[in-house]
CSV table of C-alpha atoms and ligand atoms in Angstrom, one decimal:
chain,number,residue,atom,x,y,z
A,1,MET,CA,0.0,0.0,0.0
A,2,SER,CA,1.5,3.3,-1.0
A,3,LYS,CA,1.8,6.0,1.7
A,4,THR,CA,1.4,9.7,0.8
A,5,ARG,CA,4.6,11.6,1.3
A,6,ILE,CA,4.5,14.2,4.0
A,7,GLN,CA,5.2,17.7,2.7
A,8,ALA,CA,6.4,20.8,4.4
A,9,ILE,CA,3.8,23.2,5.8
A,10,ARG,CA,2.7,25.8,3.3
A,11,GLY,CA,4.7,29.0,3.6
A,12,MET,CA,7.5,27.2,5.5
A,13,ASN,CA,10.6,26.8,3.4
A,14,ASP,CA,13.4,24.4,3.3
A,15,VAL,CA,16.7,26.0,2.5
A,16,LEU,CA,18.5,23.7,0.2
A,17,PRO,CA,22.3,23.4,0.0
A,18,GLU,CA,22.5,25.4,-3.2
A,19,GLU,CA,20.7,28.3,-1.5
A,20,SER,CA,22.8,28.3,1.6
A,21,PRO,CA,25.8,30.2,0.2
A,22,ALA,CA,23.6,33.3,-0.1
A,23,TRP,CA,22.5,32.8,3.5
A,24,HIS,CA,26.0,32.3,4.7
A,25,PHE,CA,27.3,35.4,2.9
A,26,LEU,CA,24.4,37.5,4.4
A,27,GLU,CA,25.0,36.1,7.9
A,28,ALA,CA,28.7,36.6,7.7
A,29,GLN,CA,28.3,40.3,6.7
A,30,PHE,CA,25.6,41.0,9.3
A,31,HIS,CA,27.7,39.4,12.1
A,32,ALA,CA,30.8,41.4,11.0
A,33,VAL,CA,28.9,44.7,10.8
A,34,VAL,CA,27.1,44.5,14.2
A,35,LYS,CA,30.4,43.5,15.7
A,36,ARG,CA,32.1,46.6,14.2
A,37,PHE,CA,29.4,48.7,15.9
A,38,GLY,CA,29.9,47.0,19.3
A,39,TYR,CA,26.6,45.1,19.5
A,40,ARG,CA,26.2,41.8,21.4
A,41,GLU,CA,24.0,38.9,20.6
A,42,ILE,CA,21.0,37.9,22.6
A,43,ARG,CA,19.0,34.7,22.1
A,44,PHE,CA,15.5,34.1,23.4
A,45,PRO,CA,12.9,31.4,22.8
A,46,VAL,CA,10.8,30.9,19.7
A,47,LEU,CA,7.7,30.4,22.0
A,48,GLU,CA,6.5,33.0,24.4
A,49,GLN,CA,3.3,33.7,26.4
A,50,THR,CA,0.7,35.0,23.9
A,51,GLN,CA,0.1,37.9,26.3
A,52,LEU,CA,3.6,39.2,25.5
A,53,PHE,CA,2.8,39.8,21.9
A,54,LYS,CA,-0.7,41.1,22.6
A,55,ARG,CA,0.7,43.7,25.0
A,56,SER,CA,3.6,44.8,22.8
A,57,ILE,CA,2.6,44.6,19.2
A,58,GLY,CA,-1.0,45.6,20.0
A,59,GLU,CA,-4.3,43.7,20.2
A,60,VAL,CA,-5.7,45.4,17.1
A,61,THR,CA,-2.9,44.8,14.6
A,62,ASP,CA,-2.9,42.3,11.7
A,63,ILE,CA,-0.2,40.3,13.4
A,64,VAL,CA,-2.0,39.7,16.7
A,65,GLU,CA,-5.6,39.6,15.2
A,66,LYS,CA,-5.0,37.1,12.5
A,67,GLU,CA,-1.4,36.1,11.9
A,68,MET,CA,-0.1,34.5,15.1
A,69,TYR,CA,0.4,30.8,15.6
A,70,SER,CA,-1.2,30.5,19.0
A,71,PHE,CA,-2.2,27.4,21.0
A,72,ASP,CA,-2.8,26.0,24.5
A,73,ASP,CA,0.0,23.7,25.6
A,74,ARG,CA,-0.5,20.7,27.8
A,75,ASN,CA,-0.6,22.8,30.9
A,76,GLY,CA,-3.3,25.0,29.3
A,77,ASP,CA,-1.0,28.0,28.9
A,78,ASN,CA,-1.7,30.0,25.9
A,79,LEU,CA,1.5,30.3,23.9
A,80,SER,CA,2.5,31.8,20.5
A,81,LEU,CA,5.3,31.3,18.1
A,82,ARG,CA,7.1,34.6,18.0
A,83,PRO,CA,5.9,36.8,15.0
A,84,GLU,CA,8.8,39.2,15.5
A,85,GLY,CA,11.8,39.6,17.8
A,86,THR,CA,11.5,42.9,19.7
A,87,ALA,CA,8.9,41.7,22.2
A,88,GLY,CA,11.0,38.7,23.2
A,89,CYS,CA,14.2,40.7,23.2
A,90,VAL,CA,12.7,43.3,25.6
A,91,ARG,CA,11.2,40.5,27.8
A,92,ALA,CA,14.5,38.7,28.0
A,93,ALA,CA,16.6,41.8,28.6
A,94,ASP,CA,14.3,43.1,31.3
A,95,GLN,CA,13.9,39.7,33.0
A,96,HIS,CA,17.6,39.4,33.4
A,97,GLY,CA,18.2,43.0,34.6
A,98,LEU,CA,20.0,44.2,31.5
A,99,LEU,CA,17.9,47.4,31.1
A,100,TYR,CA,17.6,49.3,34.3
A,101,ASN,CA,20.1,52.2,34.4
A,102,GLN,CA,22.1,50.7,31.6
A,103,GLN,CA,22.7,51.1,27.9
A,104,GLN,CA,22.6,48.0,25.8
A,105,ARG,CA,23.3,47.4,22.2
A,106,LEU,CA,21.9,44.0,21.2
A,107,TRP,CA,21.3,41.9,18.1
A,108,TYR,CA,19.4,38.7,17.4
A,109,GLN,CA,18.5,36.5,14.5
A,110,GLY,CA,16.2,33.6,13.9
A,111,PRO,CA,12.9,32.4,12.6
A,112,MET,CA,9.6,34.3,13.0
A,113,PHE,CA,6.1,33.0,12.3
A,114,ARG,CA,3.1,34.8,10.8
A,115,HIS,CA,0.1,33.2,9.2
A,116,GLU,CA,0.1,35.4,6.1
A,117,ARG,CA,-0.7,34.5,2.5
A,118,PRO,CA,2.5,32.9,1.1
A,119,GLN,CA,3.9,34.5,-2.0
A,120,LYS,CA,7.3,35.5,-3.3
A,121,GLY,CA,9.1,37.3,-0.4
A,122,ARG,CA,6.2,36.6,2.1
A,123,TYR,CA,6.2,33.3,4.0
A,124,ARG,CA,4.8,31.8,7.2
A,125,GLN,CA,8.1,31.0,8.6
A,126,PHE,CA,10.7,33.6,7.8
A,127,HIS,CA,13.9,34.9,9.3
A,128,GLN,CA,14.9,38.2,10.7
A,129,PHE,CA,18.1,39.9,11.8
A,130,GLY,CA,17.3,42.5,14.4
A,131,VAL,CA,19.2,45.1,16.4
A,132,GLU,CA,17.9,46.8,19.5
A,133,ALA,CA,19.4,49.7,21.5
A,134,PHE,CA,18.3,50.5,25.0
A,135,GLY,CA,18.7,53.5,27.3
A,136,MET,CA,19.7,56.1,24.7
A,137,PRO,CA,17.1,58.9,24.2
A,138,GLY,CA,18.8,61.0,21.6
A,139,PRO,CA,18.5,60.9,17.8
A,140,ASP,CA,22.2,59.9,17.7
A,141,ILE,CA,21.3,56.3,18.4
A,142,ASP,CA,18.5,56.4,15.7
A,143,ALA,CA,21.2,57.6,13.3
A,144,GLU,CA,23.5,54.9,14.4
A,145,LEU,CA,20.9,52.2,13.7
A,146,ILE,CA,20.3,53.5,10.2
A,147,GLN,CA,24.1,53.7,9.7
A,148,ILE,CA,24.4,50.0,10.7
A,149,SER,CA,21.8,49.1,8.0
A,150,ALA,CA,23.5,51.3,5.4
A,151,THR,CA,26.9,49.8,6.2
A,152,LEU,CA,25.4,46.3,5.7
A,153,TRP,CA,23.9,47.3,2.3
A,154,GLN,CA,27.4,48.4,1.3
A,155,ALA,CA,29.0,45.2,2.5
A,156,LEU,CA,26.4,43.2,0.5
A,157,GLY,CA,26.7,45.2,-2.7
A,158,LEU,CA,23.0,46.2,-2.3
A,159,ALA,CA,23.5,49.9,-1.5
A,160,GLU,CA,22.4,51.0,-5.0
A,161,SER,CA,19.2,48.9,-4.9
A,162,VAL,CA,17.6,50.1,-1.6
A,163,SER,CA,16.3,53.4,-0.5
A,164,LEU,CA,15.5,54.8,2.9
A,165,GLU,CA,12.1,56.2,3.9
A,166,LEU,CA,11.5,58.0,7.2
A,167,ASN,CA,8.6,59.4,9.0
A,168,ASN,CA,7.9,61.1,12.3
A,169,ILE,CA,4.9,59.5,13.9
A,170,GLY,CA,5.1,61.6,17.1
A,171,SER,CA,4.6,60.5,20.7
A,172,ALA,CA,1.9,58.2,22.0
A,173,GLY,CA,0.0,61.2,23.1
A,174,ASP,CA,0.3,62.9,19.7
A,175,ARG,CA,-0.9,59.8,18.0
A,176,ASN,CA,-3.9,59.5,20.3
A,177,ALA,CA,-5.1,63.0,19.4
A,178,TYR,CA,-4.4,62.3,15.8
A,179,GLY,CA,-6.3,58.9,16.0
A,180,GLN,CA,-9.4,60.7,17.3
A,181,ALA,CA,-9.3,63.2,14.4
A,182,LEU,CA,-8.7,60.4,11.9
A,183,THR,CA,-11.6,58.4,13.3
A,184,ALA,CA,-13.9,61.4,12.9
A,185,PHE,CA,-12.8,61.9,9.3
A,186,LEU,CA,-13.2,58.2,8.4
A,187,GLU,CA,-16.7,58.0,10.0
A,188,ALA,CA,-17.7,60.9,7.8
A,189,HIS,CA,-16.5,58.9,4.8
A,190,ALA,CA,-17.6,55.4,6.0
A,191,SER,CA,-19.7,54.6,2.9
A,192,GLU,CA,-16.6,55.0,0.6
A,193,LEU,CA,-14.4,52.6,2.7
A,194,ASP,CA,-14.0,48.9,2.5
A,195,ASP,CA,-14.9,46.5,5.4
A,196,ASP,CA,-11.4,46.3,6.6
A,197,ALA,CA,-11.1,50.1,6.9
A,198,ARG,CA,-14.5,50.4,8.5
A,199,ARG,CA,-13.6,47.9,11.1
A,200,ARG,CA,-10.3,49.6,11.9
A,201,MET,CA,-11.4,53.2,11.9
A,202,HIS,CA,-12.5,52.7,15.5
A,203,SER,CA,-10.1,50.1,16.8
A,204,ASN,CA,-6.9,51.3,15.1
A,205,PRO,CA,-7.5,54.2,12.7
A,206,MET,CA,-3.9,54.7,11.7
A,207,ARG,CA,-3.8,51.2,10.3
A,208,VAL,CA,-6.3,52.4,7.7
A,209,LEU,CA,-3.5,54.5,6.2
A,210,ASP,CA,-1.7,51.3,5.2
A,211,SER,CA,-4.6,50.1,3.1
A,212,LYS,CA,-3.7,48.6,-0.2
A,213,ASN,CA,-7.2,49.5,-1.6
A,214,GLU,CA,-7.0,52.3,-4.1
A,215,ALA,CA,-10.6,53.5,-3.3
A,216,VAL,CA,-9.6,53.8,0.4
A,217,GLN,CA,-6.4,55.6,-0.6
A,218,SER,CA,-8.3,58.2,-2.6
A,219,VAL,CA,-10.5,58.9,0.4
A,220,LEU,CA,-7.4,59.3,2.5
A,221,ALA,CA,-6.0,62.0,0.2
A,222,ASP,CA,-8.0,64.6,2.2
A,223,ALA,CA,-7.6,63.0,5.6
A,224,PRO,CA,-6.0,65.0,8.5
A,225,ALA,CA,-2.2,64.7,8.4
A,226,LEU,CA,-0.3,63.2,11.4
A,227,ALA,CA,2.4,65.8,10.9
A,228,ASP,CA,-0.1,68.5,12.1
A,229,PHE,CA,-0.5,66.6,15.4
A,230,VAL,CA,3.1,65.9,16.2
A,231,SER,CA,4.5,67.8,19.1
A,232,GLN,CA,7.4,70.3,19.0
A,233,GLU,CA,9.7,68.0,20.9
A,234,SER,CA,9.1,65.1,18.5
A,235,CYS,CA,9.8,67.5,15.5
A,236,GLU,CA,13.0,68.6,17.1
A,237,HIS,CA,14.2,65.1,17.6
A,238,PHE,CA,13.3,64.2,14.0
A,239,GLU,CA,15.0,67.3,12.6
A,240,ALA,CA,18.1,66.4,14.5
A,241,LEU,CA,18.1,62.9,13.1
A,242,LEU,CA,17.8,64.2,9.6
A,243,GLN,CA,20.8,66.5,10.2
A,244,LEU,CA,22.8,63.5,11.5
A,245,LEU,CA,21.9,61.4,8.4
A,246,GLN,CA,23.0,64.3,6.2
A,247,SER,CA,26.3,64.5,7.9
A,248,LEU,CA,26.8,60.8,7.5
A,249,GLY,CA,26.0,61.1,3.8
A,250,ILE,CA,22.9,58.8,4.1
A,251,GLU,CA,20.2,59.7,1.6
A,252,TYR,CA,16.5,59.4,2.6
A,253,SER,CA,13.1,60.5,1.7
A,254,ILE,CA,10.2,61.4,4.0
A,255,ASN,CA,7.1,59.3,3.6
A,256,PRO,CA,4.2,60.7,5.6
A,257,LYS,CA,2.3,57.5,5.0
A,258,LEU,CA,4.8,55.3,6.8
A,259,VAL,CA,3.2,54.1,10.0
A,260,ARG,CA,4.5,50.5,10.5
A,261,GLY,CA,2.4,47.6,11.5
A,262,LEU,CA,3.3,47.4,15.1
A,263,ASP,CA,1.8,49.6,17.8
A,264,TYR,CA,4.9,50.2,20.0
A,265,TYR,CA,6.7,52.7,17.7
A,266,ASN,CA,7.0,56.4,18.4
A,267,ASN,CA,8.8,59.4,17.0
A,268,CYS,CA,11.0,58.4,14.0
A,269,VAL,CA,10.2,55.2,12.1
A,270,PHE,CA,12.0,54.1,9.0
A,271,GLU,CA,11.9,51.5,6.3
A,272,TRP,CA,14.4,50.4,3.7
A,273,THR,CA,12.6,49.4,0.5
A,274,THR,CA,13.7,48.0,-2.9
A,275,ASP,CA,12.2,47.8,-6.3
A,276,GLN,CA,13.8,44.4,-6.9
A,277,LEU,CA,11.1,42.3,-5.2
A,278,GLY,CA,7.8,43.3,-6.6
A,279,ALA,CA,5.1,43.8,-4.1
A,280,GLN,CA,7.2,42.7,-1.1
A,281,SER,CA,9.3,45.8,-1.2
A,282,ALA,CA,10.3,46.3,2.5
A,283,VAL,CA,13.6,44.7,3.4
A,284,CYS,CA,14.1,46.4,6.8
A,285,GLY,CA,12.0,48.4,9.2
A,286,GLY,CA,12.4,50.0,12.6
A,287,GLY,CA,12.2,53.0,14.8
A,288,ARG,CA,12.0,54.2,18.4
A,289,TYR,CA,9.8,52.4,20.9
A,290,ASP,CA,10.3,54.4,24.1
A,291,GLY,CA,7.2,53.2,25.8
A,292,LEU,CA,7.5,49.5,25.3
A,293,VAL,CA,9.7,48.4,28.2
A,294,ALA,CA,7.3,50.1,30.7
A,295,GLN,CA,4.3,48.8,28.8
A,296,LEU,CA,5.6,45.3,29.5
A,297,GLY,CA,6.1,46.0,33.2
A,298,GLY,CA,9.7,47.0,33.2
A,299,ARG,CA,11.0,50.4,34.5
A,300,PRO,CA,10.7,53.0,31.8
A,301,THR,CA,13.6,52.6,29.4
A,302,VAL,CA,13.9,54.3,26.1
A,303,ALA,CA,14.7,52.1,23.1
A,304,ALA,CA,15.0,51.9,19.3
A,305,GLY,CA,15.7,49.1,16.9
A,306,PHE,CA,15.1,47.5,13.5
A,307,ALA,CA,14.5,44.1,11.9
A,308,MET,CA,15.3,43.0,8.4
A,309,GLY,CA,13.9,40.2,6.4
A,310,VAL,CA,16.5,37.6,5.6
A,311,GLU,CA,14.6,35.8,2.8
A,312,ARG,CA,14.0,39.1,1.0
A,313,LEU,CA,17.7,40.0,1.2
A,314,VAL,CA,18.7,36.5,0.0
A,315,LEU,CA,16.3,37.0,-3.0
A,316,MET,CA,18.0,40.3,-3.8
A,317,LEU,CA,21.5,38.8,-3.4
A,318,GLU,CA,20.5,36.0,-5.8
A,319,THR,CA,18.8,38.2,-8.3
A,320,LEU,CA,21.6,40.7,-8.4
A,321,GLU,CA,24.3,38.0,-8.3
A,322,ARG,CA,26.1,39.4,-5.3
A,323,VAL,CA,27.1,36.2,-3.7
A,324,PRO,CA,30.9,35.8,-4.0
A,325,GLU,CA,32.1,32.7,-5.8
A,326,SER,CA,34.1,31.7,-2.7
A,327,TYR,CA,30.8,31.1,-0.9
A,328,ARG,CA,29.6,28.8,-3.6
A,329,ARG,CA,32.5,26.3,-3.7
A,330,PRO,CA,32.2,24.0,-0.7
A,331,VAL,CA,34.7,21.5,-2.1
A,332,ASP,CA,38.2,22.3,-3.4
A,333,VAL,CA,39.8,18.9,-3.3
A,334,TYR,CA,38.5,15.4,-3.8
A,335,VAL,CA,40.7,12.5,-2.7
A,336,LEU,CA,40.0,9.2,-4.4
A,337,THR,CA,41.6,5.8,-4.8
A,338,ALA,CA,42.4,4.0,-8.1
A,339,SER,CA,43.1,0.7,-6.3
A,340,GLU,CA,41.2,-1.2,-3.6
A,341,GLY,CA,42.1,-1.3,0.0
A,342,LEU,CA,43.5,2.2,0.3
A,343,SER,CA,40.8,3.7,2.5
A,344,SER,CA,43.0,4.4,5.5
A,345,GLN,CA,45.8,6.0,3.4
A,346,ALA,CA,43.1,8.2,1.7
A,347,LEU,CA,41.5,9.3,4.9
A,348,ARG,CA,44.9,10.2,6.4
A,349,LEU,CA,46.1,12.0,3.3
A,350,ALA,CA,42.8,14.0,3.2
A,351,GLU,CA,43.4,15.0,6.8
A,352,ALA,CA,47.0,16.1,6.0
A,353,ILE,CA,45.7,18.2,3.2
A,354,ARG,CA,43.1,19.8,5.5
A,355,ALA,CA,45.9,20.7,7.9
A,356,GLN,CA,47.9,22.3,5.1
A,357,CYS,CA,44.9,24.1,3.5
A,358,PRO,CA,42.8,25.7,6.3
A,359,GLY,CA,39.4,27.0,5.3
A,360,ARG,CA,39.3,24.8,2.2
A,361,GLY,CA,36.9,21.9,1.6
A,362,ILE,CA,38.6,18.6,1.3
A,363,VAL,CA,36.4,15.6,0.6
A,364,CYS,CA,37.6,12.0,0.9
A,365,HIS,CA,35.6,9.7,-1.4
A,366,CYS,CA,33.6,7.2,0.6
A,367,GLY,CA,31.6,4.3,-0.6
A,368,GLY,CA,34.0,2.6,-3.0
A,369,GLY,CA,33.2,2.2,-6.6
A,370,LYS,CA,35.1,2.3,-9.9
A,371,TYR,CA,37.8,4.9,-10.5
A,372,SER,CA,35.7,6.5,-13.3
A,373,SER,CA,32.6,6.9,-11.1
A,374,GLN,CA,34.8,8.4,-8.3
A,375,VAL,CA,36.1,10.9,-10.8
A,376,LYS,CA,32.5,11.8,-11.8
A,377,ARG,CA,31.7,12.4,-8.2
A,378,ALA,CA,34.8,14.7,-7.9
A,379,PHE,CA,33.4,16.8,-10.8
A,380,ALA,CA,29.9,16.7,-9.4
A,381,ALA,CA,31.2,18.0,-6.1
A,382,GLY,CA,32.7,21.0,-7.9
A,383,ALA,CA,36.3,20.2,-6.8
A,384,SER,CA,39.1,21.9,-8.7
A,385,LEU,CA,41.6,19.2,-7.8
A,386,ALA,CA,41.4,15.4,-7.6
A,387,VAL,CA,44.1,13.6,-5.6
A,388,VAL,CA,44.4,10.1,-6.8
A,389,LEU,CA,46.0,7.3,-4.7
A,390,GLU,CA,47.1,4.2,-6.5
A,391,ALA,CA,48.9,1.1,-5.4
A,392,ALA,CA,51.9,0.6,-7.6
A,393,GLY,CA,52.4,-3.1,-6.7
A,394,ASP,CA,53.4,-5.2,-3.8
A,395,ASN,CA,55.8,-3.4,-1.5
A,396,ALA,CA,56.2,-0.5,-4.0
A,397,PRO,CA,55.5,3.0,-2.5
A,398,LEU,CA,52.1,4.4,-3.2
A,399,SER,CA,51.8,6.6,-6.3
A,400,VAL,CA,49.9,9.8,-5.8
A,401,LYS,CA,48.6,12.0,-8.6
A,402,ILE,CA,47.0,15.4,-8.5
A,403,ARG,CA,44.7,16.0,-11.4
A,404,GLN,CA,43.4,19.4,-12.3
A,405,LEU,CA,39.6,19.2,-12.9
A,406,ALA,CA,38.8,22.8,-13.7
A,407,GLY,CA,40.4,24.5,-16.7
A,408,SER,CA,43.2,22.3,-17.9
A,409,ASP,CA,43.6,18.6,-17.1
A,410,ASP,CA,47.3,18.9,-16.0
A,411,VAL,CA,48.6,16.1,-13.8
A,412,TRP,CA,51.3,16.2,-11.1
A,413,THR,CA,52.8,13.1,-9.6
A,414,GLY,CA,54.5,13.0,-6.2
A,415,GLU,CA,55.1,11.1,-3.0
A,416,LEU,CA,52.5,10.9,-0.2
A,417,SER,CA,54.5,13.2,2.0
A,418,THR,CA,54.9,16.0,-0.5
A,419,ILE,CA,51.3,16.0,-1.8
A,420,PRO,CA,49.7,18.3,0.9
A,421,ALA,CA,52.2,21.1,0.3
A,422,GLU,CA,51.8,20.7,-3.5
A,423,VAL,CA,48.0,20.9,-3.2
A,424,ALA,CA,48.3,24.0,-1.1
A,425,ARG,CA,50.5,25.6,-3.7
A,426,LEU,CA,48.1,24.7,-6.5
A,427,LEU,CA,45.2,26.1,-4.6
A,428,GLY,CA,47.1,29.2,-3.8
A,429,ALA,CA,46.4,28.6,-0.1
B,501,ATP,P1,5.4,44.0,5.1
B,501,ATP,O1,4.9,45.4,5.0
B,501,ATP,O2,6.2,43.5,3.9
B,501,ATP,O3,4.4,43.1,5.6
B,501,ATP,P2,6.2,44.3,7.9
B,501,ATP,O4,6.0,45.8,8.1
B,501,ATP,O5,5.1,43.4,8.3
B,501,ATP,O6,6.5,44.1,6.3
B,501,ATP,P3,8.1,44.0,10.0
B,501,ATP,O7,7.2,43.4,10.9
B,501,ATP,O8,8.6,45.4,10.2
B,501,ATP,O9,7.6,43.9,8.5
B,501,ATP,O10,9.4,43.1,9.8
B,501,ATP,C1,10.7,43.5,9.4
B,501,ATP,C2,11.0,42.9,8.0
B,501,ATP,O11,10.8,41.5,8.1
B,501,ATP,C3,10.2,43.4,6.8
B,501,ATP,O12,10.8,44.5,6.4
B,501,ATP,C4,10.4,42.2,5.9
B,501,ATP,O13,11.6,42.3,5.2
B,501,ATP,C5,10.4,41.0,6.7
B,501,ATP,N1,9.2,40.3,6.8
B,501,ATP,C6,8.0,40.7,7.4
B,501,ATP,N2,7.1,39.8,7.2
B,501,ATP,C7,7.6,38.8,6.4
B,501,ATP,C8,7.1,37.6,5.9
B,501,ATP,N3,5.8,37.2,6.1
B,501,ATP,N4,7.9,36.9,5.1
B,501,ATP,C9,9.1,37.3,4.8
B,501,ATP,N5,9.7,38.4,5.3
B,501,ATP,C10,8.9,39.2,6.1
B,502,MG,MG1,3.5,42.7,7.4
């Protein structure tokens, strides 16, 4: 009886070996950049109390209303797979006393889960790199965060393909006043709105600004502007940030429609977008969230951060062919045997070559087989050199050949002891 094969969950991807070089390149550059800025890694669980996300992201957001993977565990506790990293980062940092009276520069990475409609660049399990800075109230830290992301785009060769949008969404108080004005405006135009907008105009009117519906957008053309409700203090902070960005040579544009999908943001928010990915244009988003730590029960601690979407950046790196060749070549040398019974010599020779060529991939053929099929495997592995061990006859020393696989088919012959150094020379190691 045939059994149906179990498939992966929709929207949850396997990353296959041929895709991993782009991930590795991205991870390596991200790790190098955050290190250069003095950030330290924090890790926290994939599962948290559902309440953590409700209280941080906001009850009336898409994420909490309809995208979370929530369930009761065997103890009856309601848990959720994390849909983003900031809430867990704040929870962990506060729980372990990292926040009170301190400054912290932290980063994290890992999978996030949102039950969205899967499409190119939008998945149900996706990965983020995130950076969070605590205890620094000024616009200097906001500028630093943007500088980190800009440095990463340079390192990845993506700087020409992304652009920075900023907005000042004001303090929580400013937004409250604005929200009331916006609700009143939307109520007056309720008949021209769609169901989604009508539902949100009371619960979370600012989310209506994000609507993808053109009819709703045309109503919004005459809506009150948030900018008119933003306090003097917020405006000064934002102006100072713009000055800092100019002095750093970072170009930006102001997008008054940028509100972000999470409720905890205040003052400056930003997003890096690209025209390389179709509809899924945002590759990185962030901003200040000065109220969140207190909102989650910690002592008031100002904060700012950003998160970037790994899959979208990987797509960009692949499309624009930015992944260096060195990341694509896992195997440089393939050691094989032309006679039977040479396994132990082959394994030891491969080990000696590894010692001589650090950082290179040296595969020792396993599983036997004919010489010709071993050579085929060496080609399939993408090796540039094959090292061939051959028994020359009873009591005669082993003959060892190095065969060039890429480019020419030159052959060198040598003794076992001299081969590792010769391989290193040929690889330029
Ligand atoms: P979008 O507007 O594309 O839905 P978002 O505002 O929901 O993005 P954030 O919550 O700010 O995104 O997350 C930061 C980054 O994570 C985004 O800029 C994006 O690159 C990435 N991201 C968000 N949701 C997904 C997803 N479902 N699949 C893949 N990447 C995602
Ligand atoms: Mg989203």
